Short mmCIF file of C-alpha atoms and ligand atoms in Angstrom, two decimals:
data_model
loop_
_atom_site.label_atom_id
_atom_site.label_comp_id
_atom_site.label_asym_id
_atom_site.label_seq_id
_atom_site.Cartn_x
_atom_site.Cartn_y
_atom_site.Cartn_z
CA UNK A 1 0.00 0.00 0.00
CA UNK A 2 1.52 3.02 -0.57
CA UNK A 3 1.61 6.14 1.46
CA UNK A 4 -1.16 9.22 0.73
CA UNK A 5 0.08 12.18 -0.19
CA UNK A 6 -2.87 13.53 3.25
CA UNK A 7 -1.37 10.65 5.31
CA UNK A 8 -0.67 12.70 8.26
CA UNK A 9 -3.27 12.98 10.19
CA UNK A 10 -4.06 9.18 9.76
CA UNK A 11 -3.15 6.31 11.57
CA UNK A 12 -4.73 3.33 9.51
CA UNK A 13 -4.37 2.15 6.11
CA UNK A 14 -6.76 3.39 3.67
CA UNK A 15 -8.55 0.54 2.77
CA UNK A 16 -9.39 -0.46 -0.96
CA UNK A 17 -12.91 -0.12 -1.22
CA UNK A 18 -11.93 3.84 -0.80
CA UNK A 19 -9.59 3.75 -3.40
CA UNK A 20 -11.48 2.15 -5.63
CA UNK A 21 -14.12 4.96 -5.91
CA UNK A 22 -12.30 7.72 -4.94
CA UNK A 23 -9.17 7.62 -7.49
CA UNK A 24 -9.50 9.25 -10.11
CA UNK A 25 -6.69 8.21 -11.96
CA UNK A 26 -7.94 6.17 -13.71
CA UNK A 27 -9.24 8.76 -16.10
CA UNK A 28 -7.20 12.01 -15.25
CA UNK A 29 -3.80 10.82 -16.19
CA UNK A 30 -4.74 12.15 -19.62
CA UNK A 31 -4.53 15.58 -17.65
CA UNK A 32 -0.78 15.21 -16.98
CA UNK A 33 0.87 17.55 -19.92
CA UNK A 34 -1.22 20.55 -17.59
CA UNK A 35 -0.72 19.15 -14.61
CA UNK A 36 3.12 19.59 -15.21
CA UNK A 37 3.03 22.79 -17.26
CA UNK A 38 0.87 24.37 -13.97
CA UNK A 39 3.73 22.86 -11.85
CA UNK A 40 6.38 24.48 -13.75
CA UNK A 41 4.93 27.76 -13.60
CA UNK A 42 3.62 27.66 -10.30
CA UNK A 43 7.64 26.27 -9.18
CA UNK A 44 9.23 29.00 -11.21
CA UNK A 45 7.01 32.07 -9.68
CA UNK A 46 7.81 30.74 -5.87
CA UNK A 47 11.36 31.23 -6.88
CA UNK A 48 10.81 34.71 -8.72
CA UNK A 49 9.21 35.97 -5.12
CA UNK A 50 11.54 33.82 -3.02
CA UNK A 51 9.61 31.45 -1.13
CA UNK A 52 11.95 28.83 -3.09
CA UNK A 53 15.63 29.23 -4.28
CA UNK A 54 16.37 29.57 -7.83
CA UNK A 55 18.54 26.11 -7.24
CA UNK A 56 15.78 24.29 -6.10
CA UNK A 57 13.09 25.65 -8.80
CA UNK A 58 15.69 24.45 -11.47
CA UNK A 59 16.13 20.88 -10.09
CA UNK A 60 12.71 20.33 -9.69
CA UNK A 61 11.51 21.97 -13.27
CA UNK A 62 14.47 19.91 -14.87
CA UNK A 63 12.55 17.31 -13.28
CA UNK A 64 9.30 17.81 -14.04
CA UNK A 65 10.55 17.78 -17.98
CA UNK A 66 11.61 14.10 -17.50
CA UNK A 67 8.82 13.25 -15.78
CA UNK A 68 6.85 14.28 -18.31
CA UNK A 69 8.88 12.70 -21.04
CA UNK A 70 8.66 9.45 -18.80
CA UNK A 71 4.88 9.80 -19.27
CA UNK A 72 4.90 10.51 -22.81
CA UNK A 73 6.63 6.94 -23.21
CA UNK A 74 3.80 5.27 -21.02
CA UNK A 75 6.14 5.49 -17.75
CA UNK A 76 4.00 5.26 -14.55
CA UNK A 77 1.44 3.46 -15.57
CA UNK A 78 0.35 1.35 -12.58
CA UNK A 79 -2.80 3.03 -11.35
CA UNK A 80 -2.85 1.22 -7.98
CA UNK A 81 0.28 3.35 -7.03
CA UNK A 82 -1.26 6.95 -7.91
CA UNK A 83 -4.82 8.64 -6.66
CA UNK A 84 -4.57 10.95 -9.33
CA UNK A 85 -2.67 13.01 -11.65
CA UNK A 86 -1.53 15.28 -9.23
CA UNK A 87 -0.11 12.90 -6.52
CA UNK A 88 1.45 11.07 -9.19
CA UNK A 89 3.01 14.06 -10.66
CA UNK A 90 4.25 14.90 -7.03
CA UNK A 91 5.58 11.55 -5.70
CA UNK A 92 7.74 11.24 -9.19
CA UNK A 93 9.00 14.24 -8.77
CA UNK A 94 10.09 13.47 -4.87
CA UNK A 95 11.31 10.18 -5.96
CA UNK A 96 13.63 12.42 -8.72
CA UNK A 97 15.18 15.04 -6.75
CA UNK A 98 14.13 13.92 -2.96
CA UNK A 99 12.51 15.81 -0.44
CA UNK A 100 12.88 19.27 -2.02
CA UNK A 101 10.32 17.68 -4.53
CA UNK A 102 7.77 18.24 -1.42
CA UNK A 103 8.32 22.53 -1.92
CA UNK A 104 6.37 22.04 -5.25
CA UNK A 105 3.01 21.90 -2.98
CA UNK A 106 3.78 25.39 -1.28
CA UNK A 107 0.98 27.77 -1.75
CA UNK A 108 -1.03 25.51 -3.61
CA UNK A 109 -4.06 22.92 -2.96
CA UNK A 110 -4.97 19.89 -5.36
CA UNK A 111 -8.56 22.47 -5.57
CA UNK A 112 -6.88 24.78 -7.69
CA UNK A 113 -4.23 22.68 -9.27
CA UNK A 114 -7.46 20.61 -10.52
CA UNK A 115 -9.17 23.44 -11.39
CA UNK A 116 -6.19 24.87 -13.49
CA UNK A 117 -5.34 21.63 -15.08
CA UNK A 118 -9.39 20.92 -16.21
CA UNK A 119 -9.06 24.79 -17.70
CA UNK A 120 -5.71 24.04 -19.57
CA UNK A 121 -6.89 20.69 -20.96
CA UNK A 122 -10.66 22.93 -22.29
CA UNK A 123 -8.89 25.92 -23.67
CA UNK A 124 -6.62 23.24 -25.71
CA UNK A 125 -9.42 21.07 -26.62
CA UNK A 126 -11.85 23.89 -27.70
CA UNK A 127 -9.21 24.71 -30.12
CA UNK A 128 -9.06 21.44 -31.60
CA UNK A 129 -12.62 21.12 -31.44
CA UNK A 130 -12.57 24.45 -33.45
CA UNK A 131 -10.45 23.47 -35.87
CA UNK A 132 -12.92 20.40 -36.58
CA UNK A 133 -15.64 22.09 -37.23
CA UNK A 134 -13.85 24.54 -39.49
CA UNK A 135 -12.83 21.33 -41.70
CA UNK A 136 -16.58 20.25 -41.84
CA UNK A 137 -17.57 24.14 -42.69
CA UNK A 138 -15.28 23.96 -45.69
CA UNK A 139 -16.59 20.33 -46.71
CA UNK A 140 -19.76 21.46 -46.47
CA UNK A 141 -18.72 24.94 -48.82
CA UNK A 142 -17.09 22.17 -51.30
CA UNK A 143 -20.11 20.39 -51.91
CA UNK A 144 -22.61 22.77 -51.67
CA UNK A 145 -20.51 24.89 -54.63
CA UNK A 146 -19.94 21.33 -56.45
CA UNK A 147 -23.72 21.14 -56.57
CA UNK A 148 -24.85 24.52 -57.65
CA UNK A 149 -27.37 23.55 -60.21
CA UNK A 150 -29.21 21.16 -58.49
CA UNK A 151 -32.88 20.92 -57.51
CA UNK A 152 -34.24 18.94 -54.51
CA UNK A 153 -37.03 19.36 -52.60
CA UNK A 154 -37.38 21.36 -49.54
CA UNK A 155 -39.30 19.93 -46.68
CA UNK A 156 -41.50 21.15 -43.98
CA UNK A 157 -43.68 18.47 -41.77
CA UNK A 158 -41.23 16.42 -43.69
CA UNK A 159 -43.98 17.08 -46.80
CA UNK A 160 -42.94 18.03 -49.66
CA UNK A 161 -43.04 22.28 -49.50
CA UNK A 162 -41.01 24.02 -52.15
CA UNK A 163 -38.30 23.72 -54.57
CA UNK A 164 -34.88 24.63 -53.61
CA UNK A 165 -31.45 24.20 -54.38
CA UNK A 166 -29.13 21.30 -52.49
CA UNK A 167 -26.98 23.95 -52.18
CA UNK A 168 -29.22 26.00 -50.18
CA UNK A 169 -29.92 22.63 -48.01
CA UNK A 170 -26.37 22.44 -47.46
CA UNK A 171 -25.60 25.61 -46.42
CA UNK A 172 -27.58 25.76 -43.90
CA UNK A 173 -25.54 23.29 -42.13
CA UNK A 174 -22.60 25.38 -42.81
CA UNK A 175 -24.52 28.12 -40.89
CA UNK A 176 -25.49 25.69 -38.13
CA UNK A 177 -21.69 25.12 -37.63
CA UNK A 178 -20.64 28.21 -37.81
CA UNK A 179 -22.64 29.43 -35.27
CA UNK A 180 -21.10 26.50 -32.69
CA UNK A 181 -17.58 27.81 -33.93
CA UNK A 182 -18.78 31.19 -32.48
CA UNK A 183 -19.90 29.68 -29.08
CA UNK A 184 -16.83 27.62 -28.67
CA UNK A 185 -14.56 30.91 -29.26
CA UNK A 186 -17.33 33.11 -26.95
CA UNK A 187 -16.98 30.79 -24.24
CA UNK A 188 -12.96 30.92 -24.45
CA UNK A 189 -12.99 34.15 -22.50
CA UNK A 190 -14.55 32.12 -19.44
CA UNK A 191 -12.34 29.50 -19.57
CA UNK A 192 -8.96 31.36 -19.95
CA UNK A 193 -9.23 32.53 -16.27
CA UNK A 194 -6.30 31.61 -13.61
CA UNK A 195 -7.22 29.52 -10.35
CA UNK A 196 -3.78 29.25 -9.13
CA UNK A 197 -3.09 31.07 -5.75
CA UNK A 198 -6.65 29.92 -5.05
CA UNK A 199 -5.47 26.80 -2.63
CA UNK A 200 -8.05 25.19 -1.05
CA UNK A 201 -10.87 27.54 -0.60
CA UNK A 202 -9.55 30.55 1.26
CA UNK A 203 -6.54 31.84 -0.87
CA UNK A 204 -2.79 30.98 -0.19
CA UNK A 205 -0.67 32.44 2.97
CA UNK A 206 2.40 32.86 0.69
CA UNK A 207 3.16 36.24 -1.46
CA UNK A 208 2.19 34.45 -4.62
CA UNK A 209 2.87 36.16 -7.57
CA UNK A 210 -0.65 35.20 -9.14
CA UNK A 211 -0.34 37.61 -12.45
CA UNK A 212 2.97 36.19 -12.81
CA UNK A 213 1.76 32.54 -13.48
CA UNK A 214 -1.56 33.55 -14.94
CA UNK A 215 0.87 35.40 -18.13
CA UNK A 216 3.49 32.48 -18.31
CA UNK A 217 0.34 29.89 -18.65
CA UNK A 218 -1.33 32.45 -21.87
CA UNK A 219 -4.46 32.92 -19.29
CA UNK A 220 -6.39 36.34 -19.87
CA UNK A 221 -7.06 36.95 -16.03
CA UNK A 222 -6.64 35.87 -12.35
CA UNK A 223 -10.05 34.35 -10.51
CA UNK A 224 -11.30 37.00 -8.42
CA UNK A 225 -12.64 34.81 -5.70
CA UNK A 226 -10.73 31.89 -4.04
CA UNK A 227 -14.11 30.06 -2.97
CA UNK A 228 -15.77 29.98 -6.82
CA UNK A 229 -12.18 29.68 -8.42
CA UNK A 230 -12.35 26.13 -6.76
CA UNK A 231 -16.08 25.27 -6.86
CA UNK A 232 -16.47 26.68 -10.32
CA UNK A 233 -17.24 24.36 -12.89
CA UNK A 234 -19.51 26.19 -15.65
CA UNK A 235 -16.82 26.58 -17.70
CA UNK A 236 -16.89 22.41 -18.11
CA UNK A 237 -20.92 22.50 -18.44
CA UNK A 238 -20.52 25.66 -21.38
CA UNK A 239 -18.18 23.24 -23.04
CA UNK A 240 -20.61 20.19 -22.41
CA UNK A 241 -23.25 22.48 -23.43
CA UNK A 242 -21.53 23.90 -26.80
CA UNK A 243 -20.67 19.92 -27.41
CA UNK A 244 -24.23 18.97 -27.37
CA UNK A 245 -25.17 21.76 -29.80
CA UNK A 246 -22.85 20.89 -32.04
CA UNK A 247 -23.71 17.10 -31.72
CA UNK A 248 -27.30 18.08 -32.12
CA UNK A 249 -26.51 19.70 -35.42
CA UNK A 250 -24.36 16.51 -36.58
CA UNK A 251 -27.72 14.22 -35.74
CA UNK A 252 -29.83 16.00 -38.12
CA UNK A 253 -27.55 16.04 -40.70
CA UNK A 254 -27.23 12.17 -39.82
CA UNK A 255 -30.28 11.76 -39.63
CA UNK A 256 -30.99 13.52 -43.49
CA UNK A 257 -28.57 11.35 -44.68
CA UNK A 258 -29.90 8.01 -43.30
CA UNK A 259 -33.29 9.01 -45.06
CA UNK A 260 -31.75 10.05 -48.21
CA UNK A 261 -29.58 7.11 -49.12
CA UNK A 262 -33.06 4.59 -48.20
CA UNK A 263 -34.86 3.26 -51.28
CA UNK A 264 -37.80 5.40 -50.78
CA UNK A 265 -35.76 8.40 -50.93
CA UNK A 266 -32.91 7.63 -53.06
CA UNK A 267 -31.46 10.72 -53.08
CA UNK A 268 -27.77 10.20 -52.68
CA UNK A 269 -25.71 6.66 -52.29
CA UNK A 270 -23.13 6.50 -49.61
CA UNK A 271 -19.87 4.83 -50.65
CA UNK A 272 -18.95 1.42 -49.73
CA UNK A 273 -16.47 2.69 -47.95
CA UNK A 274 -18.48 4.29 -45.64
CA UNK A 275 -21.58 1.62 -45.54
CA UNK A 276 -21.96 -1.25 -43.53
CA UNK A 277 -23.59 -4.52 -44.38
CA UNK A 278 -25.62 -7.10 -42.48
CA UNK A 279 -24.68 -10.77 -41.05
CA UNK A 280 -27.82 -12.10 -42.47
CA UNK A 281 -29.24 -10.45 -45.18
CA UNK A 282 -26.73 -10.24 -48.40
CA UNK A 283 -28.44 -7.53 -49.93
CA UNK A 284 -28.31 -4.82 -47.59
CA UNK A 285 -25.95 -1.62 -47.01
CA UNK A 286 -26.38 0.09 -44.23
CA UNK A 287 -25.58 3.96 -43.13
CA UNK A 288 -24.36 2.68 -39.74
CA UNK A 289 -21.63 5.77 -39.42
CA UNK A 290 -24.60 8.57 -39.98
CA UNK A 291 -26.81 6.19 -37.30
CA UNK A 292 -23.75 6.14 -34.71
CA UNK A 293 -23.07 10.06 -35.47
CA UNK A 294 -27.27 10.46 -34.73
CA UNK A 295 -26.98 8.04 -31.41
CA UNK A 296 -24.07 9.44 -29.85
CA UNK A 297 -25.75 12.66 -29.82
CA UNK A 298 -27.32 10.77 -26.44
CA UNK A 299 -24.44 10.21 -24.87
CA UNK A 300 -23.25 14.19 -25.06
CA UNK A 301 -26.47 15.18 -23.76
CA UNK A 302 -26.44 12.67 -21.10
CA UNK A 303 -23.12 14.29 -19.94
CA UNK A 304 -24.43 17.49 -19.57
CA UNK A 305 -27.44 17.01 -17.68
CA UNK A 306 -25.80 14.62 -15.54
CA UNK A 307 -22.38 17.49 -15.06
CA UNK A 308 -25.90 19.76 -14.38
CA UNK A 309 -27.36 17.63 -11.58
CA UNK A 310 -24.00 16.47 -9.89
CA UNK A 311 -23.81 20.52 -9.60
CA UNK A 312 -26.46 21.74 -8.38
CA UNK A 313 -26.74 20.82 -4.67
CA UNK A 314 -23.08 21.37 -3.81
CA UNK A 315 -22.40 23.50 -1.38
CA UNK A 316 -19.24 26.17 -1.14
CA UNK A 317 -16.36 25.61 -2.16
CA UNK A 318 -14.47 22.47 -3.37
CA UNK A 319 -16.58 18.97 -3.12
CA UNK A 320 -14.99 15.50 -4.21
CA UNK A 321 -18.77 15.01 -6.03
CA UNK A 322 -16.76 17.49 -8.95
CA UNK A 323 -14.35 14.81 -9.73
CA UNK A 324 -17.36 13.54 -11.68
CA UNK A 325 -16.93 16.36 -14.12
CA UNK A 326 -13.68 14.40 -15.96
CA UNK A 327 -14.94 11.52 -17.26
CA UNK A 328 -17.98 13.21 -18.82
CA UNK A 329 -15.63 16.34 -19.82
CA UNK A 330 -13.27 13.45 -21.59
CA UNK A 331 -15.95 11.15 -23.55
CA UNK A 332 -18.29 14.47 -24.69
CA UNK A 333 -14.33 15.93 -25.94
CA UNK A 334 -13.69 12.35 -27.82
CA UNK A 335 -17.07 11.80 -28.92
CA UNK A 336 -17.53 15.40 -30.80
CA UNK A 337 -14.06 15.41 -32.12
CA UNK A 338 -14.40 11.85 -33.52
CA UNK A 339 -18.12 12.77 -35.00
CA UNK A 340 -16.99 15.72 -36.33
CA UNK A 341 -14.07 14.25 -38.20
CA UNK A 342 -15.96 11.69 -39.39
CA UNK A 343 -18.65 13.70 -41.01
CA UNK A 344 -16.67 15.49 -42.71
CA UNK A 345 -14.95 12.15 -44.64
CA UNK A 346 -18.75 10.65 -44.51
CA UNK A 347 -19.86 13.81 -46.43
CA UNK A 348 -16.84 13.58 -49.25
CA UNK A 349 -18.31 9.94 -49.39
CA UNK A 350 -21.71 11.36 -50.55
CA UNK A 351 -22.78 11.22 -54.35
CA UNK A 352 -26.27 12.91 -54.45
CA UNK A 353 -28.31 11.66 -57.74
CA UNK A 354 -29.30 14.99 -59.18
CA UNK A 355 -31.91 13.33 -61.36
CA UNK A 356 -33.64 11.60 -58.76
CA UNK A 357 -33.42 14.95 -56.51
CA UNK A 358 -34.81 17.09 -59.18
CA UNK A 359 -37.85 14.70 -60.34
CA UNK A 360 -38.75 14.97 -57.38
CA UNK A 361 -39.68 18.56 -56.85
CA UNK A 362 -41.75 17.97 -59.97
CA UNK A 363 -44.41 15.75 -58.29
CA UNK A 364 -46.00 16.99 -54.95
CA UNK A 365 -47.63 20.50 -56.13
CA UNK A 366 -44.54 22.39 -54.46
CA UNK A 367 -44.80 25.07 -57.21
CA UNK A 368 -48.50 26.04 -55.48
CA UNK A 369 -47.14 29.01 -53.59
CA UNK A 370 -45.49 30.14 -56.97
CA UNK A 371 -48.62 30.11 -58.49
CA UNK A 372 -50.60 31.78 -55.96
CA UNK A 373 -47.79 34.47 -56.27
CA UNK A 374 -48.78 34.36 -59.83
CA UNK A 375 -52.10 35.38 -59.02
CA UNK A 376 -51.40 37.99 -56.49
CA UNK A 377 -49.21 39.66 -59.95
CA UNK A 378 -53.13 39.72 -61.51
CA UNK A 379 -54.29 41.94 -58.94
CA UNK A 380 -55.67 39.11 -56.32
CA UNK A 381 -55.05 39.35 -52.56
CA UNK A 382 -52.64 36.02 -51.32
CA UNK A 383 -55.81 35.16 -49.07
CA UNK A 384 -57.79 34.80 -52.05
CA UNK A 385 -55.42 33.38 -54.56
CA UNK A 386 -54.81 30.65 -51.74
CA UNK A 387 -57.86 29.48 -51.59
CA UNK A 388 -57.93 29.02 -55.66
CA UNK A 389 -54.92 27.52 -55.50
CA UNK A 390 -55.82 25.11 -52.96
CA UNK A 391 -58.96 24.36 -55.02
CA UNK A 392 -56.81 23.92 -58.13
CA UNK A 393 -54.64 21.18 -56.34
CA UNK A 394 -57.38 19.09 -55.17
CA UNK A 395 -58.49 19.02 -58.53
CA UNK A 396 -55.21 17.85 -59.92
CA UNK A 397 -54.80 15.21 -57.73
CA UNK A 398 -58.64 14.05 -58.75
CA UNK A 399 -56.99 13.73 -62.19
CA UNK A 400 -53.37 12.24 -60.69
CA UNK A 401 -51.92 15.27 -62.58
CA UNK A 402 -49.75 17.93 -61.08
CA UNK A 403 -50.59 21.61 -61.40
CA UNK A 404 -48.41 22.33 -64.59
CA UNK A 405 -49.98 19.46 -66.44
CA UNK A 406 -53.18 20.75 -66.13
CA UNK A 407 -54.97 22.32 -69.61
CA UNK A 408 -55.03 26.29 -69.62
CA UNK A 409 -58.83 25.24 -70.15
CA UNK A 410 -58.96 23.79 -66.74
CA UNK A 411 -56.78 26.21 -65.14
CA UNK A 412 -59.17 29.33 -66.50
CA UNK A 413 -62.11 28.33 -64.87
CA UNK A 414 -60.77 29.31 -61.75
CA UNK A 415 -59.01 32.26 -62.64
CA UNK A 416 -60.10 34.09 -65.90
CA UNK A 417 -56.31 36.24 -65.70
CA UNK A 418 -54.46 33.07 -65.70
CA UNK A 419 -52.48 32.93 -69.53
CA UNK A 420 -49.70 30.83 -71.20
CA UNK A 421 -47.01 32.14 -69.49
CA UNK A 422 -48.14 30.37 -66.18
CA UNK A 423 -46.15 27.14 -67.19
CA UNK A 424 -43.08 29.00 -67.70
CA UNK A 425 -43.62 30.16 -64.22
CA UNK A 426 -44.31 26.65 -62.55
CA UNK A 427 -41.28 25.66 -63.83
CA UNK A 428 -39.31 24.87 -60.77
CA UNK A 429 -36.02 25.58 -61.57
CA UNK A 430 -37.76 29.45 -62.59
CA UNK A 431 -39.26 29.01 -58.88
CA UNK A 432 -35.90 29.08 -56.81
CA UNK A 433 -34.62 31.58 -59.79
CA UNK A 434 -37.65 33.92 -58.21
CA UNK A 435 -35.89 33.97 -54.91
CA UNK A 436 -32.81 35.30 -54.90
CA UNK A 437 -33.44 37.53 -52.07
CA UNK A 438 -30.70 37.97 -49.37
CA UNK A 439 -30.90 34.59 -47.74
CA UNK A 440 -33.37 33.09 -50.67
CA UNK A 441 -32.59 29.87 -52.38
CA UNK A 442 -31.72 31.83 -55.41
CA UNK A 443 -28.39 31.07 -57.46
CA UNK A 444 -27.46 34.74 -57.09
CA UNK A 445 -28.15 34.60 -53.51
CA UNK A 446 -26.91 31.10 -52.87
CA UNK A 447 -23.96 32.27 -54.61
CA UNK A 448 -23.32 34.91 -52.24
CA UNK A 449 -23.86 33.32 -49.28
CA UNK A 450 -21.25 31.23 -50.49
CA UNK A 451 -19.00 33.80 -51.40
CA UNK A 452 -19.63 35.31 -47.79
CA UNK A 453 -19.20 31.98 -46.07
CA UNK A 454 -15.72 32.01 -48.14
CA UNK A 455 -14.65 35.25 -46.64
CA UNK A 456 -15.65 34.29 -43.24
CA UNK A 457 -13.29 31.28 -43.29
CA UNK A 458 -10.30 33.59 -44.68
CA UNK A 459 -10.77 36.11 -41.93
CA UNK A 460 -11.71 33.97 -38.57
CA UNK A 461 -8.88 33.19 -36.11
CA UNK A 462 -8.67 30.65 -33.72
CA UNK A 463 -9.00 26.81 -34.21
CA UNK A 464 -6.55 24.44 -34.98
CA UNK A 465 -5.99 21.44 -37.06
CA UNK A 466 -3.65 18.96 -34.83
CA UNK A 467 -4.88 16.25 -33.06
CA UNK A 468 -4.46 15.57 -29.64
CA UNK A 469 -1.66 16.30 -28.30
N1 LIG B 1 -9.07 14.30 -8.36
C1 LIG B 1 -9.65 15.46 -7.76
C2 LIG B 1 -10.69 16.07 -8.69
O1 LIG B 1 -10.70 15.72 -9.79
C3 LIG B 1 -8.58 16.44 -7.48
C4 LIG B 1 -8.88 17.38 -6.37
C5 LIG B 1 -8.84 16.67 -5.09
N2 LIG B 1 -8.97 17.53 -4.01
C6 LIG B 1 -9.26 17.08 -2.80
N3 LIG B 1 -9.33 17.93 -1.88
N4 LIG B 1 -9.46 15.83 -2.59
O2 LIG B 1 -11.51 16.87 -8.30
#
């Protein structure tokens, strides 16, 4: 058994039930490249203000570069020896360079040592997280400019409504995104705030040189209360939050796709290399990746609400119940940055059938707002040419014809104004041509959208393409 780092003030051996649901090691070693960059920063500002001599700072920060090298390689990797990253950080480093190793601990509580390292490890991973969803933006831009000319049916209800370009469709993904790109940068200013100098609840004894750390660690500020720098944990529930949203927006594009590539749809085919097939039945190809994308949308929800609940009866300050926020902070990281990665290869994997998609916005009367437009251009109110219009339909589908195949015979009797050039104007490529206002599904204004999108990408900052580091 080895010795706790809080052994003092105890005189029997913790037995292993304890350790067995209180370590969290288990799942915060991952935390260790902050852990030690905290340490390092924290060691070299107790020797700037001379609580620590300059000798002893550079032993132990010499050390705390092997020991993180020793971790890179996989070093230290028997749980049972460690309760978590921190106590394994600080026994290696006592084992290195002996009881000076013990100094590192001055001024400082595991409270706000957690609290700094869970803030390093979100500012990093909003970044990658970022730069995900700025590769699925431009995927998205790709296609949808790749696609320019084609129809497809716009839905409401999931019935049939209006004609409009898969362009259009796509974008508006691309704006879905781009709006959870915002968030995650917005919510950077929360998270880039400095715990250190916090210790356990009630703020550190020592002259700690708080500003001092807070600049060599890239944070924006120092917390301005010891009792919330500890117990504060929105900044893991914003990214839980943001996570969710974004997931949300990946499980209805999932979900488009899973109804698109089925037979009754059969508006795009998903590679092989992206499909699945079944154990039983030869025939069948399945969009498993778009389903998993769709289902682990549950699991980032169920993060959040349960980071929500664990919250919200803890009292001031620190409580061991926040240890809980890791493992959820961890998966919803993985899970988004997997999903997101994969959608964007999933979507490269998409061939849309253009014919398919556009013979379909010819059956389903979606050019009957078009033509009650049409009649509001011969003087009628929209109330009014509604109700013809809707009168017109249900006579169409009496004959199983659609409103443009209709005789200008037929289509006279209920409107004497109505002339040849109505079929011109059902036409449904003419119908998204009509509505190129700002925002329309217009060429012109899809275009521009585009075009604006394309800007946007030039001129945003932040985000970043590595993985994990
Ligand atoms: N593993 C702990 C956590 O994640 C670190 C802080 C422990 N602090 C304490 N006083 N036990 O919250």
């Amino acid at each position: 058994m080895t010795k706790m780092v809080w052994g003092g003030r105890f005189s029997q051996e913790t037995d292993a039930l304890v350790n067995m649901l209180n370590a969290s090691i288990g799942f915060d070693r991952r935390l260790y490249v902050y852990d030690i960059e905290g340490s390092v920063a924290h060691c070299r500002m107790l020797a700037k203000q001379n609580i620590i001599s300059d000798e002893d700072a550079s032993a132990m920060v010499v050390a705390l570069g092997e020991i993180k090298r020793e971790l890179d390689r996989g070093g230290f990797s028997s749980d049972d020896d460690y309760e978590d990253i921190h106590t394994l950080v600080e026994k290696a480093l006592v084992d290195k360079v002996g009881a000076l190793g013990k100094k590192i601990h001055t001024g400082r509580s595991r409270n706000d040592q957690v609290a700094l390292d869970t803030r390093l490890y979100v500012r990093d991973v909003i970044h990658q997280v970022m730069g995900s969803i700025r590769d699925c933006r431009e995927t998205i831009l790709r296609l949808a400019e790749d696609h320019l000319d084609v129809l497809m049916p716009g839905y409401t209800h999931l019935q049939r409504a209006q004609p409009v370009l898969l362009s259009h469709h796509l974008m508006a993904y691309y704006e879905m995104l781009t709006r959870d790109y915002t968030r995650f940068e917005e919510s950077q200013a929360r998270v880039n705030v400095m715990p250190l100098g916090s210790a356990a609840l009630a703020g550190a004894t020592f002259d700690l040189d708080r500003e001092m750390v807070a600049e060599s660690l890239g944070f924006d500020q120092i917390s301005r209360n010891s009792m919330d720098a500890v117990s504060d944990r929105d900044f893991v529930l914003d990214f839980l939050y943001n996570a969710s949203m974004v997931m949300m927006h990946l499980s209805r594009l999932s979900e488009e796709l899973v109804l698109w590539s089925t037979q009754e749809f059969g508006f795009i085919v998903i590679s092989d290399a992206f499909s699945t097939g079944s154990s039983i039945m030869p025939q069948k190809k399945n969009p498993d990746l778009p389903e998993l994308i769709r289902g682990k949308t549950g699991r980032a929800y169920g993060h959040l609400m349960g980071l929500l609940t664990t919250m919200k009866g803890l009292p001031l300050s620190y409580n061991k119940d926040m240890q809980e926020d890791k493992e959820a902070l961890f998966d919803s990281a993985d899970t988004v940055q997997m999903c997101l990665r994969v959608m964007g290869s999933l979507l490269g994997a998409v061939t849309f059938k253009t014919d398919t998609l556009k013979a379909a916005t010819e059956k389903g009367y979606l050019v009957a707002t078009d033509l009650a437009d049409y009649l509001v251009g011969k003087g009628l109110t929209f109330r009014e040419a509604h109700e013809i219009v809707g009168k017109m339909v249900v006579f169409a589908m009496g004959k199983n014809q659609e409103l443009h195949e209709l005789s200008l015979k037929e289509m006279k009797t209920y409107n004497r104004q109505i002339g040849e050039d109505v079929y011109a104007w059902l036409d449904p490529q003419l119908t998204v041509g009509r509505r190129n206002i700002p925002g329309g599904t217009g060429p012109d204004a899809v275009k521009n959208e585009i075009e604006m999108a394309k800007q946007q990408l030039k001129t945003e900052g932040g985000g970043r393409r590595t993985e994990g580091r």
